[in-house]
Coordinates of C-alpha atoms and ligand atoms in Angstrom, one line a residue:
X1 CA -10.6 -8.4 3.2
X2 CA -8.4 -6.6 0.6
X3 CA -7.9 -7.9 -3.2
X4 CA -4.9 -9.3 -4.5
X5 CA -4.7 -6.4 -7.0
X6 CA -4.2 -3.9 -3.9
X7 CA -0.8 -1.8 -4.5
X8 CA 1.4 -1.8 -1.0
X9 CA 2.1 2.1 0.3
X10 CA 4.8 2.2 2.2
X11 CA 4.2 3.6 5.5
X12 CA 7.1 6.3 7.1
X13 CA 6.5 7.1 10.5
X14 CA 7.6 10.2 11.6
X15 CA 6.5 10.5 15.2
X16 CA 10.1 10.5 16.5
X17 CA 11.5 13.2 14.5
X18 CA 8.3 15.6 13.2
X19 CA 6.1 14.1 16.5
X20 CA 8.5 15.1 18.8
X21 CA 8.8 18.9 17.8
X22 CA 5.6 19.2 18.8
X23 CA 5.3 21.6 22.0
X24 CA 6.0 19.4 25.1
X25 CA 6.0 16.3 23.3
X26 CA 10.0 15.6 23.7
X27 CA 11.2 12.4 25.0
X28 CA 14.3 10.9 26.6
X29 CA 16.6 8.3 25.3
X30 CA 14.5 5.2 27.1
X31 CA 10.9 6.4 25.5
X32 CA 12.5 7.4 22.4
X33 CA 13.3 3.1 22.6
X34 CA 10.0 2.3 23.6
X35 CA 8.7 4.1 20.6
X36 CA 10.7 2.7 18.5
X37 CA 10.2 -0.7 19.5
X38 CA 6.2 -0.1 19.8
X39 CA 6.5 1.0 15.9
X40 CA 8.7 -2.1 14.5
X41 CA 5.9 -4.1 15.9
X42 CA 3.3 -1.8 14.3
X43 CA 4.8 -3.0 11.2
X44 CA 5.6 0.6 9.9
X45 CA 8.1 0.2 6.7
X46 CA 10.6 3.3 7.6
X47 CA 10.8 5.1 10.9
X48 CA 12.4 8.7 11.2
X49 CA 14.2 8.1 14.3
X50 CA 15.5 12.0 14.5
X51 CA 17.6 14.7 13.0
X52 CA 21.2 14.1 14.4
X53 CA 22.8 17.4 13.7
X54 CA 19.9 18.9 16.3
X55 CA 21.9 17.8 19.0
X56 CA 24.2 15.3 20.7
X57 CA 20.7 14.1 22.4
X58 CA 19.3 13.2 18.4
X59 CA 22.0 12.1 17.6
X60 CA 22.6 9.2 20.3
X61 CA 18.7 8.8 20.4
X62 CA 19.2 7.9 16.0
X63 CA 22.1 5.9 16.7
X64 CA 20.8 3.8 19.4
X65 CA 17.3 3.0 17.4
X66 CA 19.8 2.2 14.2
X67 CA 22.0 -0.3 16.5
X68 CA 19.1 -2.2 18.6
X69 CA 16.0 -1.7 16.4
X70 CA 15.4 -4.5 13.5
X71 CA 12.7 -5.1 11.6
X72 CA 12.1 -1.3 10.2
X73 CA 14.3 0.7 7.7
X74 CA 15.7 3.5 10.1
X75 CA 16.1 7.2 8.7
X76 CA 17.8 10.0 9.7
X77 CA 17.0 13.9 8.6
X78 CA 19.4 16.3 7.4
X79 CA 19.4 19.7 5.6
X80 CA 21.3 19.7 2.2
X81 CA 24.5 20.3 4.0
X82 CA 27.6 18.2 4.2
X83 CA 28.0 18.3 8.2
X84 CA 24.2 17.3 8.3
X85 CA 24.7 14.7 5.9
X86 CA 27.6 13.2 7.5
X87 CA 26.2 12.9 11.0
X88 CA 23.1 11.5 10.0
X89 CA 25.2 8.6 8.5
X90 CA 27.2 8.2 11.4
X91 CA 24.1 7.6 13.3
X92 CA 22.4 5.7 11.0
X93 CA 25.4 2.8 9.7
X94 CA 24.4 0.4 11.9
X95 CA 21.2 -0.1 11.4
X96 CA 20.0 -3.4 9.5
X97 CA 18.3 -0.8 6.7
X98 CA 19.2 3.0 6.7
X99 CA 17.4 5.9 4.7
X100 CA 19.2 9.1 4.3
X101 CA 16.3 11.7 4.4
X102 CA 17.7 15.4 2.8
X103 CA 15.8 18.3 2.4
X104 CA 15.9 21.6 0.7
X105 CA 13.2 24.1 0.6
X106 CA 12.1 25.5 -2.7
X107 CA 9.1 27.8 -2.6
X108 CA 9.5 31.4 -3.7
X109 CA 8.9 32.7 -0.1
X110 CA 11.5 29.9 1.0
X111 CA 14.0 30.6 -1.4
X112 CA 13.9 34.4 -1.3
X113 CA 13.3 35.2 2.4
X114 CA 15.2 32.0 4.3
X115 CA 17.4 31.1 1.8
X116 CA 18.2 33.8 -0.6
X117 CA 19.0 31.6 -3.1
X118 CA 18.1 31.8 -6.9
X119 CA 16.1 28.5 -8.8
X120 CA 19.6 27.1 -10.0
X121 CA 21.6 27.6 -7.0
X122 CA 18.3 25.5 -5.3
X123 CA 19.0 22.8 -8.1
X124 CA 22.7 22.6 -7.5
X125 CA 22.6 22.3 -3.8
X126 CA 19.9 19.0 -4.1
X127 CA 22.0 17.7 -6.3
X128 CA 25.2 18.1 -4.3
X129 CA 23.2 17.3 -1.3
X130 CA 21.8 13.7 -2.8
X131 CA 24.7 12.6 -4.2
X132 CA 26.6 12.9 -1.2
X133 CA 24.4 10.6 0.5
X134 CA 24.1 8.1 -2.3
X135 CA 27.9 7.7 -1.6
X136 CA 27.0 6.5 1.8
X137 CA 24.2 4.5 1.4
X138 CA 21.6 3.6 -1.6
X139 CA 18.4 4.2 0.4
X140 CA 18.0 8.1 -0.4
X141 CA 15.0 10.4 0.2
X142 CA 14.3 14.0 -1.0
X143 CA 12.1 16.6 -0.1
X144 CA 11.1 20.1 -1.6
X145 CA 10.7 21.7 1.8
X146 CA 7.5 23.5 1.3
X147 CA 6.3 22.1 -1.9
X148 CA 3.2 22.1 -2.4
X149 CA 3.5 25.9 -2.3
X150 CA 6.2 25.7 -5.1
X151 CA 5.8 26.9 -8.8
X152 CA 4.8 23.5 -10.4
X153 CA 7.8 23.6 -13.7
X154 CA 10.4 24.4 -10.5
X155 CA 9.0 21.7 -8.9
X156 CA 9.5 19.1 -11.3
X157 CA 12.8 20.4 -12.4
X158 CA 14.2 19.4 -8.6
X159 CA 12.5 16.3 -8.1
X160 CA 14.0 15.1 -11.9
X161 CA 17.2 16.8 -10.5
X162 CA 17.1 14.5 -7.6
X163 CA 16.2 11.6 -9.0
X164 CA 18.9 11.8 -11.4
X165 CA 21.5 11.9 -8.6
X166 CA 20.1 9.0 -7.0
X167 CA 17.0 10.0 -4.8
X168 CA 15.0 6.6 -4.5
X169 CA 12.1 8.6 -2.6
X170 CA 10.7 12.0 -3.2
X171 CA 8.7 13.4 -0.6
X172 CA 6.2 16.5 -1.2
X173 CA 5.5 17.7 1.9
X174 CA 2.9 20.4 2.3
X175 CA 4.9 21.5 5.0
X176 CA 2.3 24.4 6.2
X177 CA -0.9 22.7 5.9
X178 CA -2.0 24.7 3.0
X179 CA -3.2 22.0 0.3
X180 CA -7.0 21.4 -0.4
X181 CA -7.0 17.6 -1.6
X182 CA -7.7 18.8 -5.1
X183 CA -4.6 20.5 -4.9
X184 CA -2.2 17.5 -3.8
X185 CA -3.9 15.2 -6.7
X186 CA -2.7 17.7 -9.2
X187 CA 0.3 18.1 -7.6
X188 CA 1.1 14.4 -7.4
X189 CA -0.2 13.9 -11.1
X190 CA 1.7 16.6 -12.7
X191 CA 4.9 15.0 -11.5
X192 CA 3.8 11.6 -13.0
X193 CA 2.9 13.3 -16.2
X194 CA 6.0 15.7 -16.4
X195 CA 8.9 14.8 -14.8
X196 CA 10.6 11.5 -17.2
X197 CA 12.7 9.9 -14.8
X198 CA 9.6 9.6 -12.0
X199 CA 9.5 6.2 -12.3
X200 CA 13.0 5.6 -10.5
X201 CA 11.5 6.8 -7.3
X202 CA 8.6 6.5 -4.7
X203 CA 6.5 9.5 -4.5
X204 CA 5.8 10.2 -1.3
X205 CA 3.7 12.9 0.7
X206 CA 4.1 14.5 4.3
X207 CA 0.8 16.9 5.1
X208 CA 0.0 19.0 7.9
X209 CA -3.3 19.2 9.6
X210 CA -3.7 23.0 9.7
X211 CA -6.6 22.5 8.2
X212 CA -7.6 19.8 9.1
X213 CA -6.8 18.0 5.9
X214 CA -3.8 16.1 6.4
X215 CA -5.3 12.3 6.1
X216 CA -7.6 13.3 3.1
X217 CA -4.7 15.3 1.6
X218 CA -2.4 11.8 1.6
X219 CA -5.3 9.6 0.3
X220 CA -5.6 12.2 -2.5
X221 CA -2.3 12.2 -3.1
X222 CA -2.1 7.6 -2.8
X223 CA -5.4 7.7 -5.5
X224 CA -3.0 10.3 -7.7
X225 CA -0.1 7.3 -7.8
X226 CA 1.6 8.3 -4.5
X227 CA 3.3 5.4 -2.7
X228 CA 4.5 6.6 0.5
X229 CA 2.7 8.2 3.4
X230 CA 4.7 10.1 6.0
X231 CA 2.5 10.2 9.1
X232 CA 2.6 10.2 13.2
X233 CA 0.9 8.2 15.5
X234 CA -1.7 9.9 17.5
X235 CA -1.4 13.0 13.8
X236 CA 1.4 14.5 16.6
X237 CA 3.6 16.8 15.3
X238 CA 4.1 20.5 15.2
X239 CA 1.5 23.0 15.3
X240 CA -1.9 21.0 14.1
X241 CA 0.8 18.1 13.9
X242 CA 0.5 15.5 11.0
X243 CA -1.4 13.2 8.9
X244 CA -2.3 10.5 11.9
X245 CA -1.5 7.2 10.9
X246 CA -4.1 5.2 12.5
X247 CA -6.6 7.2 10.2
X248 CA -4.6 6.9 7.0
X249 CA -4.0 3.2 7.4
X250 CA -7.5 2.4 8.1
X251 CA -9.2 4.7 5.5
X252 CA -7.1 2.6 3.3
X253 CA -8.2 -0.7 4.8
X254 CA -11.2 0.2 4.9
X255 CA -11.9 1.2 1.7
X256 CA -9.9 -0.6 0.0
X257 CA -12.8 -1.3 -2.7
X258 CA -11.8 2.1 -4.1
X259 CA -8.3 2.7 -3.1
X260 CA -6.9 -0.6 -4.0
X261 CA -4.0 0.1 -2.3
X262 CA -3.2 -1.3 2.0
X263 CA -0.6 -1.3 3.9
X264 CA 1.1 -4.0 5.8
X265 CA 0.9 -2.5 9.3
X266 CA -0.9 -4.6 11.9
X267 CA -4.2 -2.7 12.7
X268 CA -4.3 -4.6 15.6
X269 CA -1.9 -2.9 17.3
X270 CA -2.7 0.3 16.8
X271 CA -4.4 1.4 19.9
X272 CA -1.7 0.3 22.5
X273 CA 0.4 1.8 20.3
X274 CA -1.7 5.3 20.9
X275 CA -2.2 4.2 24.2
X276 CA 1.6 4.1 24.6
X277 CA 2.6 7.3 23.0
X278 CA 0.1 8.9 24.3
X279 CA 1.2 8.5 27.5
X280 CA 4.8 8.7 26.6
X281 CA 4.2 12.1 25.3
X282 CA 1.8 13.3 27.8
X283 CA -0.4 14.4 25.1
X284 CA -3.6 12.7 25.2
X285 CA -5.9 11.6 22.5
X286 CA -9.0 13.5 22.6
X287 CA -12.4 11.3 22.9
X288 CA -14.0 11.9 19.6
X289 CA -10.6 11.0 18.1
X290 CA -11.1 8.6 15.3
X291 CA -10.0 5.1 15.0
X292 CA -8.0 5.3 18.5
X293 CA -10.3 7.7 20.7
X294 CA -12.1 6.5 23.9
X295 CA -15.7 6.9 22.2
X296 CA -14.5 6.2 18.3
X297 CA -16.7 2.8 18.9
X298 CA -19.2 4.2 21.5
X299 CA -22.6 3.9 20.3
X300 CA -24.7 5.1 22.6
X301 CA -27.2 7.2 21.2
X302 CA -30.7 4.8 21.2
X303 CA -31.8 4.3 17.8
X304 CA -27.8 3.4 16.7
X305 CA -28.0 0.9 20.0
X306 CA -31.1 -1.0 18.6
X307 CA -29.5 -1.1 15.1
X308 CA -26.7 -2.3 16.5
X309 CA -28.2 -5.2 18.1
X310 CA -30.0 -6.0 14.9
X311 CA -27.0 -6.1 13.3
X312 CA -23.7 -4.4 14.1
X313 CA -22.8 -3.2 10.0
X314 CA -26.1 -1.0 10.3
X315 CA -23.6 1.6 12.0
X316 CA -20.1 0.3 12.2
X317 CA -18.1 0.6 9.2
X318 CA -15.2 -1.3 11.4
X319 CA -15.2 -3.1 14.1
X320 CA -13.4 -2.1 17.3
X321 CA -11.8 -5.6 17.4
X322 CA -9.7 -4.8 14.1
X323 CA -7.9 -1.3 15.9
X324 CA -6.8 -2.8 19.2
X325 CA -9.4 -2.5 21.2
X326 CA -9.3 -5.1 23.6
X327 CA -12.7 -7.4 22.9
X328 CA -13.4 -7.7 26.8
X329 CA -11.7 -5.8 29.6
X330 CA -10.5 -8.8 31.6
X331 CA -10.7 -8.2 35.0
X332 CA -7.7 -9.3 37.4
X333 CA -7.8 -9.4 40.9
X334 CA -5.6 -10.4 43.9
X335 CA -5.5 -13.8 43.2
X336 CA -4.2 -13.1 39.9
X337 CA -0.8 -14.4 39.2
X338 CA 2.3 -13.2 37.6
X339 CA 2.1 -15.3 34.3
X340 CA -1.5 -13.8 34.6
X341 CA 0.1 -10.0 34.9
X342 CA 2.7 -10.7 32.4
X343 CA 0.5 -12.4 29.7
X344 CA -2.2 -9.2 30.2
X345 CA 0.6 -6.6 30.0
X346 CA 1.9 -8.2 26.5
X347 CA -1.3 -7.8 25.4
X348 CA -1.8 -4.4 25.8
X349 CA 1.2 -4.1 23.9
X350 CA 4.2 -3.5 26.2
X351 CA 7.8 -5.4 26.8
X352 CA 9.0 -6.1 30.1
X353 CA 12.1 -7.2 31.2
X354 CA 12.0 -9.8 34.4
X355 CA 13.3 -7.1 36.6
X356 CA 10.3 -4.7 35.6
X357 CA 7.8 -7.6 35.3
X358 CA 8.7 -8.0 38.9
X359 CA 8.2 -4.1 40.4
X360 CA 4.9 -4.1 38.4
X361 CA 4.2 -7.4 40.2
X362 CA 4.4 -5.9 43.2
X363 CA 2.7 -3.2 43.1
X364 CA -0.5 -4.7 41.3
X365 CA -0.4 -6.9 44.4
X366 CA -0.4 -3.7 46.8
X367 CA -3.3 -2.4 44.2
X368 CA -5.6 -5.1 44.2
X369 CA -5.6 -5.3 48.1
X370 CA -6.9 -2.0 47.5
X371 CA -9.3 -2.1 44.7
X372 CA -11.1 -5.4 44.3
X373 CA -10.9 -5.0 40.1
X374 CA -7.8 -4.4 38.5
X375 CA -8.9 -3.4 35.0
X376 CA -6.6 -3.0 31.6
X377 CA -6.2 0.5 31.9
X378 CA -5.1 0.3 35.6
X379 CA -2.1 -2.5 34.4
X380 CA -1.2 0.1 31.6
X381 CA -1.2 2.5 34.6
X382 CA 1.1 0.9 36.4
X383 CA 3.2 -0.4 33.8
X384 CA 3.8 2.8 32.3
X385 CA 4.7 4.6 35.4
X386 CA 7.4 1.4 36.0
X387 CA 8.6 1.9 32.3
X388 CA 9.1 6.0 32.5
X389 CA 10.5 6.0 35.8
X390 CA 13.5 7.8 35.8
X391 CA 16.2 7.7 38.5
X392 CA 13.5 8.1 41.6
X393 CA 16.3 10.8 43.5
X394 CA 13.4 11.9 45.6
X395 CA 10.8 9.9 46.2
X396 CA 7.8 10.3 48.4
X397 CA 7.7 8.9 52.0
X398 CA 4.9 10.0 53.7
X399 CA 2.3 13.3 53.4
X400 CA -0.3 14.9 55.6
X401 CA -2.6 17.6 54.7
X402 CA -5.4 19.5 56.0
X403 CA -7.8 22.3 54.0
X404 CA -10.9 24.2 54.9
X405 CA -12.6 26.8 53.2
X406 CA -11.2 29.5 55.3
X407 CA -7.6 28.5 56.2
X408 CA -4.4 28.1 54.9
X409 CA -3.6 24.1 53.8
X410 CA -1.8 22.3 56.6
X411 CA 0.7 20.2 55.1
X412 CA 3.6 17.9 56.3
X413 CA 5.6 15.9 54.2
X414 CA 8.5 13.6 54.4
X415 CA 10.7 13.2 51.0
X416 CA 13.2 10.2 50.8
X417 CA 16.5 11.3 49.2
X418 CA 19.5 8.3 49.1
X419 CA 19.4 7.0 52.6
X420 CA 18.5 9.8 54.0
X421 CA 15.0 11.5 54.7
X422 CA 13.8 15.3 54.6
X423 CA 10.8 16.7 56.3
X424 CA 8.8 20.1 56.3
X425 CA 5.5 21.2 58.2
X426 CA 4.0 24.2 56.5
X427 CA 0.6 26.3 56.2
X428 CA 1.0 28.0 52.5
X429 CA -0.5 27.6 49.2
X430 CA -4.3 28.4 47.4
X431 CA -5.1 24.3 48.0
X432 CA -4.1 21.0 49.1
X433 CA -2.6 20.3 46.1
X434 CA -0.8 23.5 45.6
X435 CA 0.6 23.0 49.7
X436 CA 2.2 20.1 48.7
X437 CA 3.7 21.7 45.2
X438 CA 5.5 24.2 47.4
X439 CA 6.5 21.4 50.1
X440 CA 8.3 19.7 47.0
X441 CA 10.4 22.7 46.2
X442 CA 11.3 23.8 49.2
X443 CA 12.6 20.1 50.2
X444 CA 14.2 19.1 46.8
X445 CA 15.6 23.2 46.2
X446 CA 14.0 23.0 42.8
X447 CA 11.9 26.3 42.4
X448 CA 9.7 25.4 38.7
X449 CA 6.5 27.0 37.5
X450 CA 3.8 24.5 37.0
X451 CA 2.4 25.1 33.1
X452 CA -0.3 22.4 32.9
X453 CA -2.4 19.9 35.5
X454 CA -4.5 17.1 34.4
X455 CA -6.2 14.7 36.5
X456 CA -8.6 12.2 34.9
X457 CA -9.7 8.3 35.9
X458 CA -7.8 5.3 34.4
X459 CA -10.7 2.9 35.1
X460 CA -14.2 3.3 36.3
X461 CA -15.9 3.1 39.6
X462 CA -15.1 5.0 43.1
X463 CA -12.4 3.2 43.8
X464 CA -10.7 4.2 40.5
X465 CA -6.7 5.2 40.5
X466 CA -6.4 8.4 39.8
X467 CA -4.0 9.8 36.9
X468 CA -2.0 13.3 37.4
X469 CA 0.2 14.2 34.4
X470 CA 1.4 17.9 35.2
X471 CA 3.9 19.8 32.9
X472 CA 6.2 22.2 34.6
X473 CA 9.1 24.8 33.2
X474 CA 12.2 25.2 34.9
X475 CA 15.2 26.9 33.1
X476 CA 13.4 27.7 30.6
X477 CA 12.7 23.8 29.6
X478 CA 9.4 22.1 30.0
X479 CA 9.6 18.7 32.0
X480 CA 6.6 15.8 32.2
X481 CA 5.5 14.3 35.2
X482 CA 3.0 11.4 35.9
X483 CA 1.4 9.6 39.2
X484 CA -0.9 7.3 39.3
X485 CA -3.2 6.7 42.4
X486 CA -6.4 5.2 43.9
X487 CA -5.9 9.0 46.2
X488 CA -5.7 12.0 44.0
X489 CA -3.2 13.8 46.3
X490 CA -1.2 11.4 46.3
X491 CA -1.0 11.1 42.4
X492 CA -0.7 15.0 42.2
X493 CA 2.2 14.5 45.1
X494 CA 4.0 11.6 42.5
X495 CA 3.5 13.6 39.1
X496 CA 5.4 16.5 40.6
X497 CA 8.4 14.4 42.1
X498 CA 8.4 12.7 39.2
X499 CA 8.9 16.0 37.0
X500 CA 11.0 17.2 39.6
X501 CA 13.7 13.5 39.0
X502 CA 13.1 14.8 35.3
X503 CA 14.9 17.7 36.0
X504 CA 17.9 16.6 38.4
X505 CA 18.7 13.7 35.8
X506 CA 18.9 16.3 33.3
X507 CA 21.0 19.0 35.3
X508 CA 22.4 15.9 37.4
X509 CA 22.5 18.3 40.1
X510 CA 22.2 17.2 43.9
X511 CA 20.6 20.2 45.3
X512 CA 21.2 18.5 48.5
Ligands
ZN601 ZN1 6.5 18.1 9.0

């Protein structure tokens, strides 16, 4: 598919450092693992696992991906300070390949209003700031923090600066979204033209969608002599979030007859990979997403159908086969085995251990007594609800509830807590759903505000399972919730005990 004279662009992953500062998108040690996992069989070449110095969370989250992960180079983010330096090294030692990524802002409107620092105090401090980590390890990045906005002679007096004290990578990020593709060519070429030691590093690029422009910006900046894309899966990151990596890599493949350049991820795995952070993150993928979205290979409109039959390249520039998308959706049923459940659940891209592979076991078996189809998505369903469960404090025993148009909701509900169970009858709330909400808080003693609800099919037909993801804020901090379901009720009931266990693992408090 791609000719021998293609040049390799090294992808850098940023979905577990720039991904996860996006609004609601943060994850806990065990996801952060999954994630990490999910992208070393991606094949991505360097993964920014976090930025240590944030907090002792980051930190153990960077060390723990450095220790167990193996396959990836693992990077850690600092500012150009020693402390930040340091810790990023402590977390990233033991990994089989660590990256020391330091950055420095050097715009005017950086420098002056953030920083207050003059053009040769910025130069001194990158300087500093790279050579400290070069005495750690020799895998060094650099970033002008807000470069494409910098004067362009500044800019290629740092990036020479760098490279001279041993930055292997320089990364221009466009850190507010503001480059046109234009821009970021010239960018990229004035560094190739100007600055003499360029050839001792990688020039890399991290864009911002804010205007939409993030993947065209890093394909300008690749056909400019660029060699490393910093991307996210699913574009997540902060505000408009980043240049998404499922569109990068497959422009790329795609048309490689006028990039020449590819990537060694496996395109193959780039849906459950979408799939998994999607639900990971709780922030879904919108339909009309490219590459990865539920209707990027959907054609339905007429004349495109008959083309289609007639011949598939009349309309598809790639086929859905090549992205992930699973050729047929193999139906299991309740005669389905376990090698049958595990050998579906590896293809749709997740790991289980024997003790997971087990729970999910069950509970398919409890599902296809109810539902005569068990479908892909269902699986995922369940597997992910297995895989994100966190300690189940409370967990739900039993629930009644009755609504009319012109009457309080009726509900009584039974929580199990330890050994122990809780009950409460009430008549409160605008709904059915909303009764139960306020059942949950009374019983558990955990009073949160409920910030978003989203309930959506995983499958097709009526006896679909039913998928609740609600987001709720308590103290100030947002927590994720899911619950899957053939009753809606019931799923809404799950997604809010589940954000509810979110909470007392995190405040570890026993309200009871
Ligand atoms: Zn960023």
């Amino acid at each position: 598919m791609t000719d021998n004279e293609s040049r390799r662009i090294v992808i850098f992953d940023t979905t577990l450092r720039d991904g996860e500062q996006s609004p609601g998108a943060s994850m806990n040690l065990i996801e952060k693992m999954e994630v990490a996992q999910a992208l070393v069989d991606l094949g991505v070449d360097v993964m920014e696992a976090g930025f240590p110095i944030a907090s002792p969370g980051d930190f153990e989250a960077v060390r723990e991906i450095a220790k167990n992960v193996r396959g990836s180079i693992v990077c850690g983010l600092a500012r150009c300070r020693e402390a930040d330096i340091d810790r990023v090294w402590e977390a990233v030692r033991h990994a089989e390949q660590a990256r020391i990524h330091v950055f420095l802002a050097t715009s005017a409107i950086h420098r002056e209003h953030k920083l207050k620092m003059d053009k040769e105090q910025i130069i001194q401090r990158a300087v500093q700031g790279v050579q400290r980590a070069a005495g750690y390890c020799s895998d060094i990045e650099f970033s002008p923090e807000d470069a494409a906005r910098t004067e362009s002679d500044f800019l290629c007096r740092v990036v020479e600066a760098a490279i001279g004290a041993g930055a292997t990578t320089v990364n221009i990020p466009d850190t507010v979204g503001y480059a046109t593709p234009t821009h970021m060519n010239r960018v990229i070429q004035t560094l190739r033209n100007r600055v003499p030691n360029i050839d001792k590093a990688v020039i890399s690029v991290h864009c911002h969608n804010d205007l939409g422009m993030a993947v065209a910006n890093s394909l300008a900046a690749v056909e400019a002599g660029a060699g490393q894309i910093e991307c996210t899966i699913n574009g997540l990151g902060e505000r408009a979030g980043n240049c998404s990596l499922e569109e990068v890599v497959m422009a790329l493949r795609t048309r490689n007859d006028y990039y020449h350049a590819d990537t060694r991820i496996d395109t193959h795995r780039l849906v459950p990979t979408s799939r998994l952070v999607a639900n990971i993150t709780g922030i879904q993928v919108q339909r009309n997403k490219a590459i990865v979205g539920r209707n990027a290979f959907a054609h339905e409109a007429g004349i495109h159908q008959d083309g289609m039959l007639k011949e598939r390249t009349t309309y598809e520039i790639m086929r859905p086969e090549d992205v992930g998308f699973a050729k047929t959706d193999l139906v299991l049923g309740k005669h389905s085995g376990r090698a049958a459940l595990a050998d579906r659940a590896k293809t749709l891209g997740y790991h289980l251990s024997d003790e997971q592979l087990a729970t999910v076991f069950e509970e398919f078996k409890v599902l296809a007594d109810k539902k005569k189809e068990v479908y892909d998505g269902d699986i995922a369903a369940l597997v992910e609800q297995q895989m994100h469960a966190v300690a189940e404090r409370w967990a739900l025993k039993s629930y009644e509830v009755t609504s009319g148009s012109d009457r309080s909701p009726q509900v009584k509900l039974t929580l199990q807590f330890g050994d122990e169970q809780f009950s409460t009858e009430s008549a409160c709330g605008d709904g059915p759903i909303d009764a139960i909400f306020l059942a949950i808080e009374k019983l558990t003693g955990y009073s949160v505000a409920c910030k978003d609800f989203n309930v959506h099919s995983v499958t097709v037909g009526k006896d679909a399972q039913g998928e609740v993801l609600v987001q709720v804020e308590h103290e100030g901090q947002l927590y994720r919730g899911r619950g899957v379901s053939t009753d809606s009720v019931e799923a809404s009931a799950k997604a809010f005990l589940n954000a509810i266990n979110r909470i007392a693992a995190v405040s570890n408090g026993d309200k009871h």
